[in-house]
């Protein structure tokens, strides 16, 4: 190399000319907690089986008139010719009566079983929806606003949780019936519909307080987060902060609470109907059937086992699905 001649190799990067250009790295998009929970539920065999069982009972309740029509019977038709002088059924499982007939009245057991799924599911889902809405709203207001609003709502929550729901339900039924003219002046249909709505109200009234306390605790920890403080600093309205900023972060406790409330409400409806303060004729109910079947268990066991199996399968499926949903939303068990 000649002195003073610049070296052509100085400053040249040591890369082969044939090397491919560097491509920008692909940005990985994270999944939301709800999406992660749904993916985990789809892989959970227990959750899938329970969901199928619950869907089966929902379809039975929805298509109860069609199923009864296929059998050719009705849940309210009496068949005195199918029972003896002591009230015992004279037939078993036949093509005309798939689950035999009811003692003393001769009404079809299958028709009453499929129609009996309706009030259990309607009461449970209605009470869950109403209780969840009230609990979420009250919990949001108490946790976010604080001050005297929090103290008043917290006092109401403690008051509701201290009330005995069974005595409340027993006392409320005759009060509402007397407001409508008294139980002796009401037709059986009016009395049954009154008890139906009173039962939904009682379960909703006692169901919202527990969820409200949970939501209040979650909001107390979320309201000091940066995204909430930033929204308040730029003048976002309180309603928008509650339902656009805080509520999406409360999906997990809300879903878990609702999924665990459903089996409890199904059991409570059956228990109150069994005690005589729930649903009454002419609305068919599994709890009501169990109460009537206890006197005929030895002579006609299928009359008792039909509603017992229905309630047990439905409550067990709802409870196991609720546990699976709780595990799916639990951050400590995410993989």
mmCIF file of C-alpha atoms in Angstrom:
data_model
loop_
_atom_site.group_PDB
_atom_site.id
_atom_site.type_symbol
_atom_site.label_atom_id
_atom_site.label_comp_id
_atom_site.label_asym_id
_atom_site.label_seq_id
_atom_site.Cartn_x
_atom_site.Cartn_y
_atom_site.Cartn_z
ATOM 1 C CA UNK A 1 0.000 0.000 0.000
ATOM 2 C CA UNK A 2 1.386 3.423 -0.980
ATOM 3 C CA UNK A 3 1.968 5.907 1.796
ATOM 4 C CA UNK A 4 -0.808 8.516 1.888
ATOM 5 C CA UNK A 5 -3.182 6.364 -0.125
ATOM 6 C CA UNK A 6 -6.288 5.693 1.811
ATOM 7 C CA UNK A 7 -6.946 2.111 2.757
ATOM 8 C CA UNK A 8 -10.139 0.994 1.016
ATOM 9 C CA UNK A 9 -10.830 -1.620 3.682
ATOM 10 C CA UNK A 10 -10.941 0.772 6.604
ATOM 11 C CA UNK A 11 -14.480 1.381 7.871
ATOM 12 C CA UNK A 12 -16.018 -1.330 5.709
ATOM 13 C CA UNK A 13 -18.326 -3.564 7.798
ATOM 14 C CA UNK A 14 -17.492 -7.229 7.773
ATOM 15 C CA UNK A 15 -20.864 -8.482 6.367
ATOM 16 C CA UNK A 16 -21.204 -10.719 3.335
ATOM 17 C CA UNK A 17 -22.804 -9.061 0.365
ATOM 18 C CA UNK A 18 -25.282 -11.882 -0.017
ATOM 19 C CA UNK A 19 -26.692 -11.568 3.542
ATOM 20 C CA UNK A 20 -30.496 -11.106 3.745
ATOM 21 C CA UNK A 21 -31.819 -7.820 5.108
ATOM 22 C CA UNK A 22 -32.814 -7.818 8.742
ATOM 23 C CA UNK A 23 -36.623 -8.073 9.142
ATOM 24 C CA UNK A 24 -38.463 -6.291 11.926
ATOM 25 C CA UNK A 25 -39.462 -8.504 14.813
ATOM 26 C CA UNK A 26 -43.101 -9.561 14.949
ATOM 27 C CA UNK A 27 -45.006 -7.946 17.795
ATOM 28 C CA UNK A 28 -46.783 -10.517 19.980
ATOM 29 C CA UNK A 29 -50.252 -9.493 21.030
ATOM 30 C CA UNK A 30 -51.212 -10.564 24.544
ATOM 31 C CA UNK A 31 -54.516 -12.153 25.378
ATOM 32 C CA UNK A 32 -57.044 -10.586 27.695
ATOM 33 C CA UNK A 33 -57.852 -12.352 31.004
ATOM 34 C CA UNK A 34 -61.300 -13.256 29.646
ATOM 35 C CA UNK A 35 -59.776 -14.830 26.530
ATOM 36 C CA UNK A 36 -57.277 -16.780 28.629
ATOM 37 C CA UNK A 37 -60.063 -18.049 30.895
ATOM 38 C CA UNK A 38 -62.217 -19.123 27.923
ATOM 39 C CA UNK A 39 -59.277 -20.990 26.378
ATOM 40 C CA UNK A 40 -58.686 -22.811 29.634
ATOM 41 C CA UNK A 41 -62.350 -23.708 30.009
ATOM 42 C CA UNK A 42 -62.433 -25.209 26.517
ATOM 43 C CA UNK A 43 -59.528 -27.471 27.496
ATOM 44 C CA UNK A 44 -61.142 -28.495 30.793
ATOM 45 C CA UNK A 45 -63.020 -31.761 30.257
ATOM 46 C CA UNK A 46 -65.018 -31.395 33.476
ATOM 47 C CA UNK A 47 -66.197 -27.915 32.473
ATOM 48 C CA UNK A 48 -67.208 -29.120 28.998
ATOM 49 C CA UNK A 49 -69.193 -32.081 30.387
ATOM 50 C CA UNK A 50 -70.929 -29.846 32.950
ATOM 51 C CA UNK A 51 -71.774 -27.292 30.267
ATOM 52 C CA UNK A 52 -73.345 -30.047 28.159
ATOM 53 C CA UNK A 53 -75.450 -31.238 31.136
ATOM 54 C CA UNK A 54 -76.616 -27.678 31.856
ATOM 55 C CA UNK A 55 -77.444 -27.161 28.175
ATOM 56 C CA UNK A 56 -79.474 -30.399 28.273
ATOM 57 C CA UNK A 57 -81.617 -29.130 31.158
ATOM 58 C CA UNK A 58 -82.058 -25.756 29.466
ATOM 59 C CA UNK A 59 -83.262 -27.467 26.298
ATOM 60 C CA UNK A 60 -85.601 -29.685 28.346
ATOM 61 C CA UNK A 61 -87.099 -26.584 29.980
ATOM 62 C CA UNK A 62 -87.419 -24.666 26.720
ATOM 63 C CA UNK A 63 -88.934 -27.545 24.760
ATOM 64 C CA UNK A 64 -91.085 -28.939 27.595
ATOM 65 C CA UNK A 65 -94.342 -28.427 25.633
ATOM 66 C CA UNK A 66 -92.874 -30.208 22.613
ATOM 67 C CA UNK A 67 -91.580 -33.125 24.681
ATOM 68 C CA UNK A 68 -94.946 -33.516 26.397
ATOM 69 C CA UNK A 69 -96.667 -33.398 23.019
ATOM 70 C CA UNK A 70 -94.377 -36.128 21.683
ATOM 71 C CA UNK A 71 -95.316 -38.304 24.653
ATOM 72 C CA UNK A 72 -98.964 -37.366 24.187
ATOM 73 C CA UNK A 73 -99.633 -36.206 27.739
ATOM 74 C CA UNK A 74 -100.070 -32.983 29.709
ATOM 75 C CA UNK A 75 -98.740 -32.117 33.160
ATOM 76 C CA UNK A 76 -102.130 -31.012 34.532
ATOM 77 C CA UNK A 77 -104.455 -33.745 33.245
ATOM 78 C CA UNK A 78 -105.805 -36.110 35.907
ATOM 79 C CA UNK A 79 -106.109 -39.846 35.213
ATOM 80 C CA UNK A 80 -108.109 -41.329 38.106
ATOM 81 C CA UNK A 81 -108.522 -44.561 36.181
ATOM 82 C CA UNK A 82 -104.764 -45.222 36.451
ATOM 83 C CA UNK A 83 -104.709 -45.313 40.284
ATOM 84 C CA UNK A 84 -106.471 -47.681 42.654
ATOM 85 C CA UNK A 85 -108.814 -46.808 45.499
ATOM 86 C CA UNK A 86 -105.822 -46.139 47.780
ATOM 87 C CA UNK A 87 -104.148 -43.789 45.321
ATOM 88 C CA UNK A 88 -101.368 -46.130 44.186
ATOM 89 C CA UNK A 89 -100.570 -46.216 40.428
ATOM 90 C CA UNK A 90 -101.807 -49.316 38.655
ATOM 91 C CA UNK A 91 -99.289 -49.001 35.785
ATOM 92 C CA UNK A 92 -95.517 -48.706 35.483
ATOM 93 C CA UNK A 93 -93.408 -47.360 32.633
ATOM 94 C CA UNK A 94 -95.534 -47.559 29.504
ATOM 95 C CA UNK A 95 -95.354 -46.095 25.969
ATOM 96 C CA UNK A 96 -98.159 -43.698 26.954
ATOM 97 C CA UNK A 97 -96.581 -42.715 30.289
ATOM 98 C CA UNK A 98 -92.803 -42.888 30.030
ATOM 99 C CA UNK A 99 -92.171 -42.288 33.762
ATOM 100 C CA UNK A 100 -95.459 -43.757 35.049
ATOM 101 C CA UNK A 101 -98.055 -41.534 36.730
ATOM 102 C CA UNK A 102 -98.330 -39.559 39.943
ATOM 103 C CA UNK A 103 -99.936 -41.311 42.917
ATOM 104 C CA UNK A 104 -103.406 -40.205 43.975
ATOM 105 C CA UNK A 105 -103.968 -37.965 40.917
ATOM 106 C CA UNK A 106 -102.686 -40.040 38.001
ATOM 107 C CA UNK A 107 -100.949 -37.052 36.366
ATOM 108 C CA UNK A 108 -98.103 -37.901 34.020
ATOM 109 C CA UNK A 109 -94.693 -37.937 35.724
ATOM 110 C CA UNK A 110 -92.653 -37.221 32.589
ATOM 111 C CA UNK A 111 -94.663 -34.126 31.691
ATOM 112 C CA UNK A 112 -94.414 -32.825 35.247
ATOM 113 C CA UNK A 113 -90.668 -33.529 35.284
ATOM 114 C CA UNK A 114 -89.870 -31.607 32.100
ATOM 115 C CA UNK A 115 -92.123 -28.714 33.126
ATOM 116 C CA UNK A 116 -90.594 -28.792 36.615
ATOM 117 C CA UNK A 117 -87.213 -27.828 35.167
ATOM 118 C CA UNK A 118 -88.643 -24.490 34.036
ATOM 119 C CA UNK A 119 -89.259 -22.730 37.378
ATOM 120 C CA UNK A 120 -85.944 -23.919 38.810
ATOM 121 C CA UNK A 121 -83.963 -22.453 35.909
ATOM 122 C CA UNK A 122 -86.092 -19.307 35.528
ATOM 123 C CA UNK A 123 -85.906 -18.489 39.239
ATOM 124 C CA UNK A 124 -82.170 -19.221 39.425
ATOM 125 C CA UNK A 125 -81.202 -17.235 36.318
ATOM 126 C CA UNK A 126 -83.554 -14.322 37.107
ATOM 127 C CA UNK A 127 -82.301 -14.001 40.685
ATOM 128 C CA UNK A 128 -78.707 -14.233 39.476
ATOM 129 C CA UNK A 129 -79.178 -11.507 36.859
ATOM 130 C CA UNK A 130 -81.011 -9.100 39.182
ATOM 131 C CA UNK A 131 -78.714 -9.773 42.116
ATOM 132 C CA UNK A 132 -75.603 -9.345 39.967
ATOM 133 C CA UNK A 133 -76.767 -6.040 38.470
ATOM 134 C CA UNK A 134 -77.688 -4.537 41.852
ATOM 135 C CA UNK A 135 -74.559 -5.885 43.538
ATOM 136 C CA UNK A 136 -72.221 -4.540 40.850
ATOM 137 C CA UNK A 137 -73.815 -1.069 40.833
ATOM 138 C CA UNK A 138 -73.854 -0.771 44.619
ATOM 139 C CA UNK A 139 -70.298 -2.051 44.928
ATOM 140 C CA UNK A 140 -69.035 0.361 42.274
ATOM 141 C CA UNK A 141 -70.687 3.348 43.938
ATOM 142 C CA UNK A 142 -69.510 2.421 47.431
ATOM 143 C CA UNK A 143 -65.916 1.744 46.423
ATOM 144 C CA UNK A 144 -65.445 4.643 44.022
ATOM 145 C CA UNK A 145 -67.335 7.487 45.690
ATOM 146 C CA UNK A 146 -66.381 6.666 49.269
ATOM 147 C CA UNK A 147 -67.351 9.010 52.083
ATOM 148 C CA UNK A 148 -70.952 8.983 53.297
ATOM 149 C CA UNK A 149 -72.077 7.021 50.211
ATOM 150 C CA UNK A 150 -69.721 4.185 51.149
ATOM 151 C CA UNK A 151 -70.862 4.254 54.770
ATOM 152 C CA UNK A 152 -74.556 4.130 53.868
ATOM 153 C CA UNK A 153 -74.176 1.335 51.309
ATOM 154 C CA UNK A 154 -71.910 -0.654 53.621
ATOM 155 C CA UNK A 155 -74.512 -0.342 56.392
ATOM 156 C CA UNK A 156 -77.246 -1.562 54.032
ATOM 157 C CA UNK A 157 -75.047 -4.514 52.975
ATOM 158 C CA UNK A 158 -74.423 -5.503 56.595
ATOM 159 C CA UNK A 159 -78.138 -5.152 57.373
ATOM 160 C CA UNK A 160 -79.189 -7.397 54.469
ATOM 161 C CA UNK A 161 -76.587 -10.032 55.321
ATOM 162 C CA UNK A 162 -77.816 -10.103 58.922
ATOM 163 C CA UNK A 163 -81.420 -10.944 57.984
ATOM 164 C CA UNK A 164 -82.565 -14.604 58.079
ATOM 165 C CA UNK A 165 -83.726 -15.241 54.526
ATOM 166 C CA UNK A 166 -85.956 -18.192 55.454
ATOM 167 C CA UNK A 167 -88.011 -16.226 57.985
ATOM 168 C CA UNK A 168 -88.103 -13.298 55.563
ATOM 169 C CA UNK A 169 -89.477 -15.534 52.790
ATOM 170 C CA UNK A 170 -92.077 -17.112 55.084
ATOM 171 C CA UNK A 171 -93.275 -13.702 56.293
ATOM 172 C CA UNK A 172 -93.263 -11.977 52.902
ATOM 173 C CA UNK A 173 -95.529 -14.456 51.100
ATOM 174 C CA UNK A 174 -98.691 -13.834 53.215
ATOM 175 C CA UNK A 175 -97.971 -10.077 53.262
ATOM 176 C CA UNK A 176 -97.923 -9.870 49.458
ATOM 177 C CA UNK A 177 -100.950 -12.141 49.161
ATOM 178 C CA UNK A 178 -102.908 -9.969 51.619
ATOM 179 C CA UNK A 179 -102.020 -6.890 49.578
ATOM 180 C CA UNK A 180 -103.620 -8.582 46.568
ATOM 181 C CA UNK A 181 -106.818 -9.374 48.447
ATOM 182 C CA UNK A 182 -105.863 -12.335 50.611
ATOM 183 C CA UNK A 183 -104.982 -15.932 49.769
ATOM 184 C CA UNK A 184 -108.630 -17.041 49.995
ATOM 185 C CA UNK A 185 -109.689 -14.508 47.348
ATOM 186 C CA UNK A 186 -106.935 -15.397 44.874
ATOM 187 C CA UNK A 187 -107.298 -18.057 42.218
ATOM 188 C CA UNK A 188 -104.718 -20.874 42.222
ATOM 189 C CA UNK A 189 -103.041 -19.308 39.182
ATOM 190 C CA UNK A 190 -102.815 -15.885 40.862
ATOM 191 C CA UNK A 191 -101.482 -17.403 44.057
ATOM 192 C CA UNK A 192 -98.876 -19.412 42.146
ATOM 193 C CA UNK A 193 -97.724 -16.403 40.112
ATOM 194 C CA UNK A 194 -97.525 -14.279 43.277
ATOM 195 C CA UNK A 195 -95.293 -16.803 44.999
ATOM 196 C CA UNK A 196 -93.204 -17.148 41.865
ATOM 197 C CA UNK A 197 -92.312 -13.435 41.773
ATOM 198 C CA UNK A 198 -91.939 -13.230 45.561
ATOM 199 C CA UNK A 199 -89.426 -16.076 45.402
ATOM 200 C CA UNK A 200 -87.382 -14.299 42.724
ATOM 201 C CA UNK A 201 -87.458 -11.095 44.778
ATOM 202 C CA UNK A 202 -86.346 -12.836 47.972
ATOM 203 C CA UNK A 203 -83.417 -14.598 46.315
ATOM 204 C CA UNK A 204 -82.357 -11.422 44.484
ATOM 205 C CA UNK A 205 -82.684 -9.317 47.648
ATOM 206 C CA UNK A 206 -80.385 -11.598 49.626
ATOM 207 C CA UNK A 207 -78.029 -12.343 46.726
ATOM 208 C CA UNK A 208 -76.736 -8.883 45.819
ATOM 209 C CA UNK A 209 -75.144 -7.977 49.161
ATOM 210 C CA UNK A 210 -72.318 -10.507 49.057
ATOM 211 C CA UNK A 211 -71.318 -9.531 45.523
ATOM 212 C CA UNK A 212 -71.521 -5.829 46.392
ATOM 213 C CA UNK A 213 -69.032 -6.326 49.214
ATOM 214 C CA UNK A 214 -66.624 -8.122 46.866
ATOM 215 C CA UNK A 215 -66.928 -5.449 44.166
ATOM 216 C CA UNK A 216 -66.443 -2.679 46.727
ATOM 217 C CA UNK A 217 -63.149 -4.218 47.861
ATOM 218 C CA UNK A 218 -61.921 -4.580 44.284
ATOM 219 C CA UNK A 219 -62.843 -0.986 43.413
ATOM 220 C CA UNK A 220 -61.043 0.343 46.492
ATOM 221 C CA UNK A 221 -57.822 -1.149 45.149
ATOM 222 C CA UNK A 222 -58.441 -0.133 41.522
ATOM 223 C CA UNK A 223 -59.432 3.492 42.060
ATOM 224 C CA UNK A 224 -55.837 4.445 42.954
ATOM 225 C CA UNK A 225 -54.403 2.924 39.771
ATOM 226 C CA UNK A 226 -52.813 5.157 37.157
ATOM 227 C CA UNK A 227 -55.470 4.703 34.463
ATOM 228 C CA UNK A 228 -58.256 5.731 36.854
ATOM 229 C CA UNK A 229 -56.331 8.745 38.160
ATOM 230 C CA UNK A 230 -55.530 9.799 34.606
ATOM 231 C CA UNK A 231 -59.165 9.547 33.563
ATOM 232 C CA UNK A 232 -60.240 11.665 36.536
ATOM 233 C CA UNK A 233 -57.481 14.208 35.850
ATOM 234 C CA UNK A 234 -58.636 14.865 32.276
ATOM 235 C CA UNK A 235 -62.232 15.317 33.393
ATOM 236 C CA UNK A 236 -63.815 12.013 32.342
ATOM 237 C CA UNK A 237 -67.371 11.799 33.793
ATOM 238 C CA UNK A 238 -67.854 9.581 36.818
ATOM 239 C CA UNK A 239 -70.285 7.303 35.009
ATOM 240 C CA UNK A 240 -67.788 6.661 32.237
ATOM 241 C CA UNK A 241 -65.013 5.974 34.741
ATOM 242 C CA UNK A 242 -67.212 3.447 36.529
ATOM 243 C CA UNK A 243 -68.503 1.543 33.518
ATOM 244 C CA UNK A 244 -65.719 2.058 30.950
ATOM 245 C CA UNK A 245 -62.592 1.997 33.112
ATOM 246 C CA UNK A 246 -63.410 0.007 36.263
ATOM 247 C CA UNK A 247 -66.104 -2.446 35.152
ATOM 248 C CA UNK A 248 -63.977 -4.255 32.499
ATOM 249 C CA UNK A 249 -61.447 -5.026 35.240
ATOM 250 C CA UNK A 250 -64.150 -6.647 37.385
ATOM 251 C CA UNK A 251 -65.253 -9.312 34.927
ATOM 252 C CA UNK A 252 -63.526 -12.132 36.814
ATOM 253 C CA UNK A 253 -65.201 -11.670 40.241
ATOM 254 C CA UNK A 254 -68.571 -10.982 38.605
ATOM 255 C CA UNK A 255 -68.494 -14.134 36.469
ATOM 256 C CA UNK A 256 -67.240 -16.253 39.363
ATOM 257 C CA UNK A 257 -69.933 -14.949 41.718
ATOM 258 C CA UNK A 258 -72.705 -15.510 39.160
ATOM 259 C CA UNK A 259 -71.549 -19.040 38.353
ATOM 260 C CA UNK A 260 -71.472 -19.984 42.037
ATOM 261 C CA UNK A 261 -74.859 -18.358 42.761
ATOM 262 C CA UNK A 262 -76.796 -20.408 40.200
ATOM 263 C CA UNK A 263 -76.556 -23.798 41.959
ATOM 264 C CA UNK A 264 -77.332 -22.147 45.299
ATOM 265 C CA UNK A 265 -80.511 -20.581 43.909
ATOM 266 C CA UNK A 266 -81.667 -23.867 42.359
ATOM 267 C CA UNK A 267 -81.255 -25.544 45.744
ATOM 268 C CA UNK A 268 -82.998 -22.706 47.585
ATOM 269 C CA UNK A 269 -85.965 -22.760 45.208
ATOM 270 C CA UNK A 270 -86.385 -26.499 45.678
ATOM 271 C CA UNK A 271 -85.943 -26.198 49.454
ATOM 272 C CA UNK A 272 -88.499 -23.396 49.844
ATOM 273 C CA UNK A 273 -90.989 -25.256 47.633
ATOM 274 C CA UNK A 274 -90.406 -28.376 49.725
ATOM 275 C CA UNK A 275 -91.169 -26.404 52.895
ATOM 276 C CA UNK A 276 -94.382 -25.025 51.369
ATOM 277 C CA UNK A 277 -93.315 -21.360 51.105
ATOM 278 C CA UNK A 278 -92.131 -21.552 47.512
ATOM 279 C CA UNK A 279 -93.963 -22.521 44.357
ATOM 280 C CA UNK A 280 -97.419 -24.096 44.570
ATOM 281 C CA UNK A 281 -99.912 -25.651 42.188
ATOM 282 C CA UNK A 282 -100.628 -25.335 39.333
ATOM 283 C CA UNK A 283 -96.950 -24.527 38.619
ATOM 284 C CA UNK A 284 -95.051 -27.849 38.651
ATOM 285 C CA UNK A 285 -91.883 -27.786 40.734
ATOM 286 C CA UNK A 286 -89.275 -30.385 41.579
ATOM 287 C CA UNK A 287 -89.194 -29.287 45.219
ATOM 288 C CA UNK A 288 -92.963 -29.504 45.441
ATOM 289 C CA UNK A 289 -92.881 -32.983 43.913
ATOM 290 C CA UNK A 290 -90.273 -34.141 46.441
ATOM 291 C CA UNK A 291 -92.484 -32.894 49.289
ATOM 292 C CA UNK A 292 -95.448 -34.866 47.933
ATOM 293 C CA UNK A 293 -93.367 -37.953 47.120
ATOM 294 C CA UNK A 294 -92.063 -38.500 50.649
ATOM 295 C CA UNK A 295 -95.370 -40.148 51.575
ATOM 296 C CA UNK A 296 -95.197 -42.532 48.612
ATOM 297 C CA UNK A 297 -91.513 -43.417 48.556
ATOM 298 C CA UNK A 298 -91.805 -47.095 49.505
ATOM 299 C CA UNK A 299 -94.691 -47.856 47.170
ATOM 300 C CA UNK A 300 -93.581 -45.680 44.227
ATOM 301 C CA UNK A 301 -89.839 -44.821 44.468
ATOM 302 C CA UNK A 302 -89.612 -43.482 40.900
ATOM 303 C CA UNK A 303 -91.972 -40.652 41.863
ATOM 304 C CA UNK A 304 -89.350 -39.361 44.325
ATOM 305 C CA UNK A 305 -86.192 -40.223 42.430
ATOM 306 C CA UNK A 306 -87.123 -38.323 39.268
ATOM 307 C CA UNK A 307 -86.944 -34.812 40.796
ATOM 308 C CA UNK A 308 -84.099 -35.804 43.117
ATOM 309 C CA UNK A 309 -81.930 -36.928 40.198
ATOM 310 C CA UNK A 310 -82.866 -33.814 38.227
ATOM 311 C CA UNK A 311 -81.940 -31.412 41.036
ATOM 312 C CA UNK A 312 -78.778 -33.332 41.923
ATOM 313 C CA UNK A 313 -77.488 -33.460 38.348
ATOM 314 C CA UNK A 314 -78.287 -29.806 37.658
ATOM 315 C CA UNK A 315 -76.826 -28.471 40.913
ATOM 316 C CA UNK A 316 -73.708 -30.657 40.643
ATOM 317 C CA UNK A 317 -73.083 -29.558 37.047
ATOM 318 C CA UNK A 318 -73.560 -25.886 37.944
ATOM 319 C CA UNK A 319 -71.298 -26.187 40.997
ATOM 320 C CA UNK A 320 -68.489 -27.968 39.144
ATOM 321 C CA UNK A 321 -68.718 -25.504 36.263
ATOM 322 C CA UNK A 322 -68.524 -22.658 38.771
ATOM 323 C CA UNK A 323 -65.372 -24.179 40.279
ATOM 324 C CA UNK A 324 -63.847 -24.526 36.817
ATOM 325 C CA UNK A 325 -64.667 -20.901 36.016
ATOM 326 C CA UNK A 326 -63.107 -19.777 39.281
ATOM 327 C CA UNK A 327 -59.922 -21.738 38.539
ATOM 328 C CA UNK A 328 -59.821 -20.414 34.964
ATOM 329 C CA UNK A 329 -59.896 -16.806 36.187
ATOM 330 C CA UNK A 330 -57.423 -17.393 39.008
ATOM 331 C CA UNK A 331 -54.093 -15.750 38.054
ATOM 332 C CA UNK A 332 -52.143 -18.125 40.295
ATOM 333 C CA UNK A 333 -53.171 -21.138 38.197
ATOM 334 C CA UNK A 334 -52.614 -19.640 34.755
ATOM 335 C CA UNK A 335 -50.045 -21.320 32.591
#
